[in-house]
CSV table of N, CA and C in Angstrom, one decimal:
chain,number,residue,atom,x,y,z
A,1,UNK,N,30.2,-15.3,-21.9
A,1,UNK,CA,31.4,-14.8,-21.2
A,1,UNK,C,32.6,-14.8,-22.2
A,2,UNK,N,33.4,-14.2,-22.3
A,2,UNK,CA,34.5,-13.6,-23.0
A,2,UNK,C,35.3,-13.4,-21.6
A,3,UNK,N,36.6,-14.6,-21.6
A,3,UNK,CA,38.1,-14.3,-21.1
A,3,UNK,C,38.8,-14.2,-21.9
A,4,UNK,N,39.7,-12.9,-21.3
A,4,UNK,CA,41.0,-12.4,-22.2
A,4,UNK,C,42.1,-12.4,-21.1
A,5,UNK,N,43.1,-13.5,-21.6
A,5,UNK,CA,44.1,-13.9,-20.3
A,5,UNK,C,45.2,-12.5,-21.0
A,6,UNK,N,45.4,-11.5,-20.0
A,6,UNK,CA,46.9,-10.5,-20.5
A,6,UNK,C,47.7,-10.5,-20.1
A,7,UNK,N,48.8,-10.0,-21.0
A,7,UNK,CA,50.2,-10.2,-20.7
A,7,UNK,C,50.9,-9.3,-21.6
A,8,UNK,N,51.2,-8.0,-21.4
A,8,UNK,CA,51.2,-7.1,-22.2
A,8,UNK,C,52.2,-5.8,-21.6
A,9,UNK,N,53.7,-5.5,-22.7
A,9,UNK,CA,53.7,-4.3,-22.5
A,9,UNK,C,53.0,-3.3,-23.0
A,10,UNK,N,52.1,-3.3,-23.8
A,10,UNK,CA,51.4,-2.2,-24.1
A,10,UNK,C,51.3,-2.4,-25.7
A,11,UNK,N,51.1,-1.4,-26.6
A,11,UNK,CA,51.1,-1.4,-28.3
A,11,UNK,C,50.4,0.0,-28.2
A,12,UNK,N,50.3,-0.3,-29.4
A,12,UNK,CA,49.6,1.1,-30.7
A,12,UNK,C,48.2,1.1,-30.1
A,13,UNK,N,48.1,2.3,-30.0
A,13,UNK,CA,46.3,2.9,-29.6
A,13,UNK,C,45.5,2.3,-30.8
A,14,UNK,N,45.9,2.6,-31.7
A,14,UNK,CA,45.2,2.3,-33.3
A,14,UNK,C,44.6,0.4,-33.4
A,15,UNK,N,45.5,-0.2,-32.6
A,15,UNK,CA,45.2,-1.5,-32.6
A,15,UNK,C,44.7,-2.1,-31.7
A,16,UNK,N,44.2,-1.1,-30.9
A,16,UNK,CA,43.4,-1.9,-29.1
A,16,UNK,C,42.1,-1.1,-29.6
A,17,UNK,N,41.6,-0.3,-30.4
A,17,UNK,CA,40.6,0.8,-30.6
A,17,UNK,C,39.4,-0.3,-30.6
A,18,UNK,N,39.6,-1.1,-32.0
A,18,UNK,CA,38.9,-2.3,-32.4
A,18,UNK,C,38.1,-3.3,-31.3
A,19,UNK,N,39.0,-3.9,-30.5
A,19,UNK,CA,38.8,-4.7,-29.6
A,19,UNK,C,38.3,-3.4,-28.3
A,20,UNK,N,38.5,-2.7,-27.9
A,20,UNK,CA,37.5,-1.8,-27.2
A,20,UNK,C,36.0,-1.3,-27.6
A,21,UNK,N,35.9,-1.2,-28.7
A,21,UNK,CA,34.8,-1.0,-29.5
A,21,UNK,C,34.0,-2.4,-29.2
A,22,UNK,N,34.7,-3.5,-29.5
A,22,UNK,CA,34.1,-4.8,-29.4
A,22,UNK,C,33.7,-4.9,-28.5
A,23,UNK,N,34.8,-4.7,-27.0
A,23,UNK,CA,34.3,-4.8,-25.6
A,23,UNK,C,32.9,-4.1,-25.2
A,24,UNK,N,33.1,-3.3,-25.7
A,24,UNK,CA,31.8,-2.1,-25.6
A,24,UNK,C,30.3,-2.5,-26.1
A,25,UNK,N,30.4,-3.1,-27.2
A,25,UNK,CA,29.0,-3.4,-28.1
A,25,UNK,C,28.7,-4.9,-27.5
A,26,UNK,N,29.7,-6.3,-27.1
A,26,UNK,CA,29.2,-7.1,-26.9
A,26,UNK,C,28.2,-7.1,-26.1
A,27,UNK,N,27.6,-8.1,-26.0
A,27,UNK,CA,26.4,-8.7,-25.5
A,27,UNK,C,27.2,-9.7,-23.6
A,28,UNK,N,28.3,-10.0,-24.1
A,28,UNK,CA,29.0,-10.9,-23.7
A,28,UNK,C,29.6,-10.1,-22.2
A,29,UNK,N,29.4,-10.8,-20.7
A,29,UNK,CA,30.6,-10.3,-19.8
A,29,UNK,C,32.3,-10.5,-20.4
A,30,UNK,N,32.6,-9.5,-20.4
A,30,UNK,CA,34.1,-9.4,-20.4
A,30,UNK,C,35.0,-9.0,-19.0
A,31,UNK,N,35.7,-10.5,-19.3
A,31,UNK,CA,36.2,-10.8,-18.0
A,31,UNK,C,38.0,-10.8,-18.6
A,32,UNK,N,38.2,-9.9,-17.9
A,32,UNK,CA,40.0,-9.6,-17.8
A,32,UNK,C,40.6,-10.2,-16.7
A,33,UNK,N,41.8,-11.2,-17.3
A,33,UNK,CA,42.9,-11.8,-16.4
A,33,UNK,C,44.4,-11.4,-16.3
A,34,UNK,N,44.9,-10.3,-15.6
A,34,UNK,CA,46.1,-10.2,-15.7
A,34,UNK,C,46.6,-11.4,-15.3
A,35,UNK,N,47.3,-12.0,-16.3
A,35,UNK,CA,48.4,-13.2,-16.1
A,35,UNK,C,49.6,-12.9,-15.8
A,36,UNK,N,50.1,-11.5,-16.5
A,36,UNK,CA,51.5,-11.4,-15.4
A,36,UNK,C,51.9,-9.9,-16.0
A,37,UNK,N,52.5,-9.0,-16.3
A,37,UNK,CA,52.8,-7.6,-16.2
A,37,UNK,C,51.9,-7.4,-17.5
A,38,UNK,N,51.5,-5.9,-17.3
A,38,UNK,CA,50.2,-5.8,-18.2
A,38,UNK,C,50.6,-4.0,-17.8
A,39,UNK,N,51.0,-3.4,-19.3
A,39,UNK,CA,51.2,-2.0,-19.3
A,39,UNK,C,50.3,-1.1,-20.4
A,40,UNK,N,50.6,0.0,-20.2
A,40,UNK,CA,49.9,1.0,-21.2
A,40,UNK,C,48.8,0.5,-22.0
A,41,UNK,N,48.7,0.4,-23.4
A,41,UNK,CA,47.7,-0.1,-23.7
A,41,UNK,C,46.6,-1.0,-23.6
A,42,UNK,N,47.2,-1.9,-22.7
A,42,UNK,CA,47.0,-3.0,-22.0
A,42,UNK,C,46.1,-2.7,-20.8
A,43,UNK,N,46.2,-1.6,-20.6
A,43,UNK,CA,45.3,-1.6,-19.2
A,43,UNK,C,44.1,-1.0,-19.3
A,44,UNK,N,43.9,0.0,-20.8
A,44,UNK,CA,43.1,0.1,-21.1
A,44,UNK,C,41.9,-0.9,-21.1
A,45,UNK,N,42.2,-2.0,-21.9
A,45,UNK,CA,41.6,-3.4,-22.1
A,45,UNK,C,40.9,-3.5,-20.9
A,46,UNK,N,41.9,-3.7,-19.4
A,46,UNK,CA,41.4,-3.8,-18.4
A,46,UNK,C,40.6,-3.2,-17.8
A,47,UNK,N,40.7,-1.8,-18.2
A,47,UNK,CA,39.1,-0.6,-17.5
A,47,UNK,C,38.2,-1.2,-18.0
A,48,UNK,N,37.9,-1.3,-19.3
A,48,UNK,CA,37.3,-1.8,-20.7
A,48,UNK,C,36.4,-2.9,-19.8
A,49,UNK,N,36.7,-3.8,-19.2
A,49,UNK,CA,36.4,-5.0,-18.7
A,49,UNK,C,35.2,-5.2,-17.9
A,50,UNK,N,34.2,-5.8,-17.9
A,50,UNK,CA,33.6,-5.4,-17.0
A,50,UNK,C,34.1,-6.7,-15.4
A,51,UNK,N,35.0,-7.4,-15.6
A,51,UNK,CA,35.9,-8.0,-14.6
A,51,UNK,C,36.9,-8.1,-14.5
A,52,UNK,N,38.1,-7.7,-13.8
A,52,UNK,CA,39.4,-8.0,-13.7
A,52,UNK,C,40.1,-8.4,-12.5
A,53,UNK,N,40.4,-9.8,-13.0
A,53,UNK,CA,41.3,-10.6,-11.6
A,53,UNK,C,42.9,-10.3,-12.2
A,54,UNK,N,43.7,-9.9,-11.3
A,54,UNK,CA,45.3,-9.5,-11.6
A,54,UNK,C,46.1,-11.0,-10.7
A,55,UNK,N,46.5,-11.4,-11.2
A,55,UNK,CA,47.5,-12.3,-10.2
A,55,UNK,C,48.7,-11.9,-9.4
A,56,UNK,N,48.8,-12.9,-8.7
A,56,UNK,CA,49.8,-12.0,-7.6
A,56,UNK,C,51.2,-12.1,-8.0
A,57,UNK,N,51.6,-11.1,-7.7
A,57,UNK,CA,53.3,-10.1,-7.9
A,57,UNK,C,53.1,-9.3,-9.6
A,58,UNK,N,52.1,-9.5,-9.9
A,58,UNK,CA,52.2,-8.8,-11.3
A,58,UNK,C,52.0,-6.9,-10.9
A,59,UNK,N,53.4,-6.5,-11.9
A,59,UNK,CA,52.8,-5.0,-11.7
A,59,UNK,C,52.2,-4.6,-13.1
A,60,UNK,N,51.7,-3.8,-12.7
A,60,UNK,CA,50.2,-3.0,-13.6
A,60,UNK,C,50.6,-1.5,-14.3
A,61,UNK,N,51.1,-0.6,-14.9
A,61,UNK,CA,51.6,0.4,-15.2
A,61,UNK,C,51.0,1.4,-16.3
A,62,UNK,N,49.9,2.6,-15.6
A,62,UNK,CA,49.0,3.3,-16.4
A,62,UNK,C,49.7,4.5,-17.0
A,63,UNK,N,49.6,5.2,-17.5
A,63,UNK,CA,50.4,6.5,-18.1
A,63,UNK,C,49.7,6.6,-19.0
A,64,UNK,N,50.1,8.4,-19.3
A,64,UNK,CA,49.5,9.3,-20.6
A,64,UNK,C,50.1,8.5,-21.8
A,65,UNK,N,49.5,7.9,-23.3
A,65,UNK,CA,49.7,7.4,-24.2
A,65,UNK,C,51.4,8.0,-24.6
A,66,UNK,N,51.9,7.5,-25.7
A,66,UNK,CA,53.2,7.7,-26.2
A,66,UNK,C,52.8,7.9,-27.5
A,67,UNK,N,53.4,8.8,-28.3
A,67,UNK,CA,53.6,8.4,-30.0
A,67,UNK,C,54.5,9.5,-30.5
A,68,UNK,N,54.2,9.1,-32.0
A,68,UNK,CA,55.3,10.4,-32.4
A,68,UNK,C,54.5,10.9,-33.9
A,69,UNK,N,55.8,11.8,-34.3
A,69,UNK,CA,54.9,12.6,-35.2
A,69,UNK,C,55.5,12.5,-37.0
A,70,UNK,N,55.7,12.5,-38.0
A,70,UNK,CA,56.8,13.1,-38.8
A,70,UNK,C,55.8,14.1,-39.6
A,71,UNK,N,56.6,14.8,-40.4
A,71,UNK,CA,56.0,15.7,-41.5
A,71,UNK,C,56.3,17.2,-41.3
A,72,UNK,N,55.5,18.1,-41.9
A,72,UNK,CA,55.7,19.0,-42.2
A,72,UNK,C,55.5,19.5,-40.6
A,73,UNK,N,56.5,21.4,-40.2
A,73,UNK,CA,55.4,21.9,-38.5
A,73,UNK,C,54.4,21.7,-38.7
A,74,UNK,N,53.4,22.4,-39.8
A,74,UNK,CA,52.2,22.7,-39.8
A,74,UNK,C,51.1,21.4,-39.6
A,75,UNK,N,51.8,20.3,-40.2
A,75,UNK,CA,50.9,18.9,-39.7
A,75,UNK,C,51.2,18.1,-38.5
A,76,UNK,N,52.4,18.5,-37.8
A,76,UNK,CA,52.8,18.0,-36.7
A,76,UNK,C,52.2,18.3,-35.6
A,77,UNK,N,51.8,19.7,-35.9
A,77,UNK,CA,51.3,20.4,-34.6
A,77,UNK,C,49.9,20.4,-34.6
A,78,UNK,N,49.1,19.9,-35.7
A,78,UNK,CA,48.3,19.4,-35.9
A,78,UNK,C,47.7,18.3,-35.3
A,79,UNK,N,48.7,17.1,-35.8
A,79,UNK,CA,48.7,15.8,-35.6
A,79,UNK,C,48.8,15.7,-33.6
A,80,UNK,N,49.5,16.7,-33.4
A,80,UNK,CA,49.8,16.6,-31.7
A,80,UNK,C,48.5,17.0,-30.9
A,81,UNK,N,48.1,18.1,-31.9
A,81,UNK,CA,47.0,18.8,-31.2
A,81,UNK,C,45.7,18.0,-30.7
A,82,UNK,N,45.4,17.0,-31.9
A,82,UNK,CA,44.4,16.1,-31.9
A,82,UNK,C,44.5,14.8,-31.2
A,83,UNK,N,45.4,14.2,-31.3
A,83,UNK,CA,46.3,13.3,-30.2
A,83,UNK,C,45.7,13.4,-28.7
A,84,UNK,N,46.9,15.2,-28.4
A,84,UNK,CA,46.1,14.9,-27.2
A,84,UNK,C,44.8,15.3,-26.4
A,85,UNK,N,43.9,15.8,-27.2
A,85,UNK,CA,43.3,16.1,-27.1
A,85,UNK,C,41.7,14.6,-27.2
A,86,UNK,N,42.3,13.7,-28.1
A,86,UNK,CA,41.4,12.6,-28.2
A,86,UNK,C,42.0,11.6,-27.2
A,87,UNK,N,43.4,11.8,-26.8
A,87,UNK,CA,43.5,10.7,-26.1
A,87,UNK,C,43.6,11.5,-24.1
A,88,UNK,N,43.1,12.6,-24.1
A,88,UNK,CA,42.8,13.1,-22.8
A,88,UNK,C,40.9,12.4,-22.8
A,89,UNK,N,40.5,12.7,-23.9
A,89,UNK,CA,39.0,11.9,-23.5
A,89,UNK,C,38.7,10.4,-23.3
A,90,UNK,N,39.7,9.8,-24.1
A,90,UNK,CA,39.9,8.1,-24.0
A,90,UNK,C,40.2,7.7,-22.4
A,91,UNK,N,41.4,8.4,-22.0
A,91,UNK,CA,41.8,8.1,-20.8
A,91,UNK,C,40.6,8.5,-19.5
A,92,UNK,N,40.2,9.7,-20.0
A,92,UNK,CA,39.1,10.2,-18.7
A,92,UNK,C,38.0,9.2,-18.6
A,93,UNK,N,37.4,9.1,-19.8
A,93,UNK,CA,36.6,8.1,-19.7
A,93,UNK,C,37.0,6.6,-19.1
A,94,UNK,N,38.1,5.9,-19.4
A,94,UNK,CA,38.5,4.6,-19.3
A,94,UNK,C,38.7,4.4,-18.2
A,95,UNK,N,39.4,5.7,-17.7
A,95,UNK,CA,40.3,5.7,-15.8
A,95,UNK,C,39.1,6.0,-15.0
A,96,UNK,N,38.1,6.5,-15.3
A,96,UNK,CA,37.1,8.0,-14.6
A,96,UNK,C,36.8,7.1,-13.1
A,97,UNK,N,36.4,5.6,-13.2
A,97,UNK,CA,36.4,5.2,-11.9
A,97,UNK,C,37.4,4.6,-10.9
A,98,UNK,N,38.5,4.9,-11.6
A,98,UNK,CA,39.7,4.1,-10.6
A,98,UNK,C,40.5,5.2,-10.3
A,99,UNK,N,40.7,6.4,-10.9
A,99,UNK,CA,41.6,7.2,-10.8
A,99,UNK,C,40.9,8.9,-10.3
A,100,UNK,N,41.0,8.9,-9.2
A,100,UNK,CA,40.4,10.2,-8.8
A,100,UNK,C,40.6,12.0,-10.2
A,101,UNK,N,40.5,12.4,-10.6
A,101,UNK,CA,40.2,13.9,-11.5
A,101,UNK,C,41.4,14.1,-10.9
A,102,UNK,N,41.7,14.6,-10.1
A,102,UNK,CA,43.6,15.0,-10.2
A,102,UNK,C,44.6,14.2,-10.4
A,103,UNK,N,44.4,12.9,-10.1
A,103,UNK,CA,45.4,11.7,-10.3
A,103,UNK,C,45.1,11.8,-11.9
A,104,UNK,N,43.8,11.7,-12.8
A,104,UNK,CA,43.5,11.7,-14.3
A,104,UNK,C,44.9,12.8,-14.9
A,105,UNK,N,44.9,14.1,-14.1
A,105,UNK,CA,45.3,14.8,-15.1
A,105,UNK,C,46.7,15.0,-14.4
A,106,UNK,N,47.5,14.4,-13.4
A,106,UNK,CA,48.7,14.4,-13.0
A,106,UNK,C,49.5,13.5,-14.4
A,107,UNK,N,48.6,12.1,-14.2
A,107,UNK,CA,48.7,11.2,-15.5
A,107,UNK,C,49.0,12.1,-16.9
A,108,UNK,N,48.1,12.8,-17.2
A,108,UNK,CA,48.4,13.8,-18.3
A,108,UNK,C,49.4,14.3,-18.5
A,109,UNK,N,49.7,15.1,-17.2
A,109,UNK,CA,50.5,15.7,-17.4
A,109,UNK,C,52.4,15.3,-17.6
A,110,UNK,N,52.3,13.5,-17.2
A,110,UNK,CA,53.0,13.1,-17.8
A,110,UNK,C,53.7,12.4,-16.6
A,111,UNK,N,52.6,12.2,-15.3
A,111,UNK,CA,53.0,11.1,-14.2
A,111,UNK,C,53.0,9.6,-14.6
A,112,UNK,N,53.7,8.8,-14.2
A,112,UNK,CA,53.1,7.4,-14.5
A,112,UNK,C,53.0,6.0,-13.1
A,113,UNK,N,51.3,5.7,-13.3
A,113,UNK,CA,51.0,4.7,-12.0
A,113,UNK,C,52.2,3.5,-12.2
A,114,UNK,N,52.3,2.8,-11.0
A,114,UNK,CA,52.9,1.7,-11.1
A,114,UNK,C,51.9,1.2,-10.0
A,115,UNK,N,51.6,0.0,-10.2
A,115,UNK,CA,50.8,-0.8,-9.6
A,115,UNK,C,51.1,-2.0,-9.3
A,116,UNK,N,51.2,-3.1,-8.0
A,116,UNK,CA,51.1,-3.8,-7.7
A,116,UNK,C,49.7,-4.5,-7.6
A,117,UNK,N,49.7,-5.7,-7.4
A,117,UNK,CA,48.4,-6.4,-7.0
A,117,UNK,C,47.2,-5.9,-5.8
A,118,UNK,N,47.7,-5.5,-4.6
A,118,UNK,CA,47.7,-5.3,-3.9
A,118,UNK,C,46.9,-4.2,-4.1
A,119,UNK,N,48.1,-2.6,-4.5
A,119,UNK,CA,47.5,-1.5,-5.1
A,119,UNK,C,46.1,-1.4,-6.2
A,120,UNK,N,46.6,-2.5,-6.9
A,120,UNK,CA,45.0,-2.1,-7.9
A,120,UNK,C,43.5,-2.9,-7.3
A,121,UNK,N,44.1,-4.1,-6.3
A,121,UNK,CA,42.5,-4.1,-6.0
A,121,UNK,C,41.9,-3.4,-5.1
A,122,UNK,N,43.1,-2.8,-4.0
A,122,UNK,CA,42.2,-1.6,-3.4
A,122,UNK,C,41.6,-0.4,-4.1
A,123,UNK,N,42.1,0.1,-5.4
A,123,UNK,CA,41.2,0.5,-6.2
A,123,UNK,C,40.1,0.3,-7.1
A,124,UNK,N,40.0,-1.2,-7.4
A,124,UNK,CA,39.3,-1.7,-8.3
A,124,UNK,C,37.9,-1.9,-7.8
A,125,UNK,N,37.0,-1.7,-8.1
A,125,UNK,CA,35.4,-1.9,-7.2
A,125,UNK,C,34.5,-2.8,-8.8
């Protein structure tokens, strides 16, 4: 067993990729503890999980990724293209059982969950 106590506004996609991959290949139950507010990237972790206990009054806050771009148009629009396009499959996959196919792509489209305790274990199964 593998507990990971969180506490998280969020970070860089590039540095939760690792430890998702991990979560994925272990052998090990991974058990997620929201300890106290736990956002964006962070919640990925928590789909990721094959347990998650949230403590009470903590909110939870899922949304379409954030980043940015620099460089030339021609690599920006590039860089954007693949973005979101890799991170519409990250999300589908990670949300696919908590978040009904139109709530997935309201998210997309640039809604953002807010969650209470209460709220995510009536979704959480």
């Amino acid at each position: 067993t593998l507990e990971i106590k969180l506490s998280t506004n969020g970070g860089a996609l590039h540095s939760i990729l690792p430890l998702l991959a991990a979560m994925k290949n272990t052998q090990a139950q991974v058990f997620v503890h929201a300890v106290s507010d736990v956002a964006s990237a962070g919640t990925m972790i928590m789909m990721a999980a094959d347990d998650v206990l949230v403590n009470e009054y903590c909110t939870i806050m899922m949304h379409q990724i954030s980043f940015g771009a620099m460089g030339t148009g021609s690599s920006i629009e590039s860089h954007v293209t693949h973005t979101m396009k890799s991170s519409k499959t990250l999300l589908q996959d990670l949300y696919k059982d908590f978040f009904t196919d139109d709530e997935i792509e309201q998210m997309l489209s640039g809604r953002d969950f807010w969650l209470g305790k209460e709220d995510f274990d009536e979704r959480y199964d």
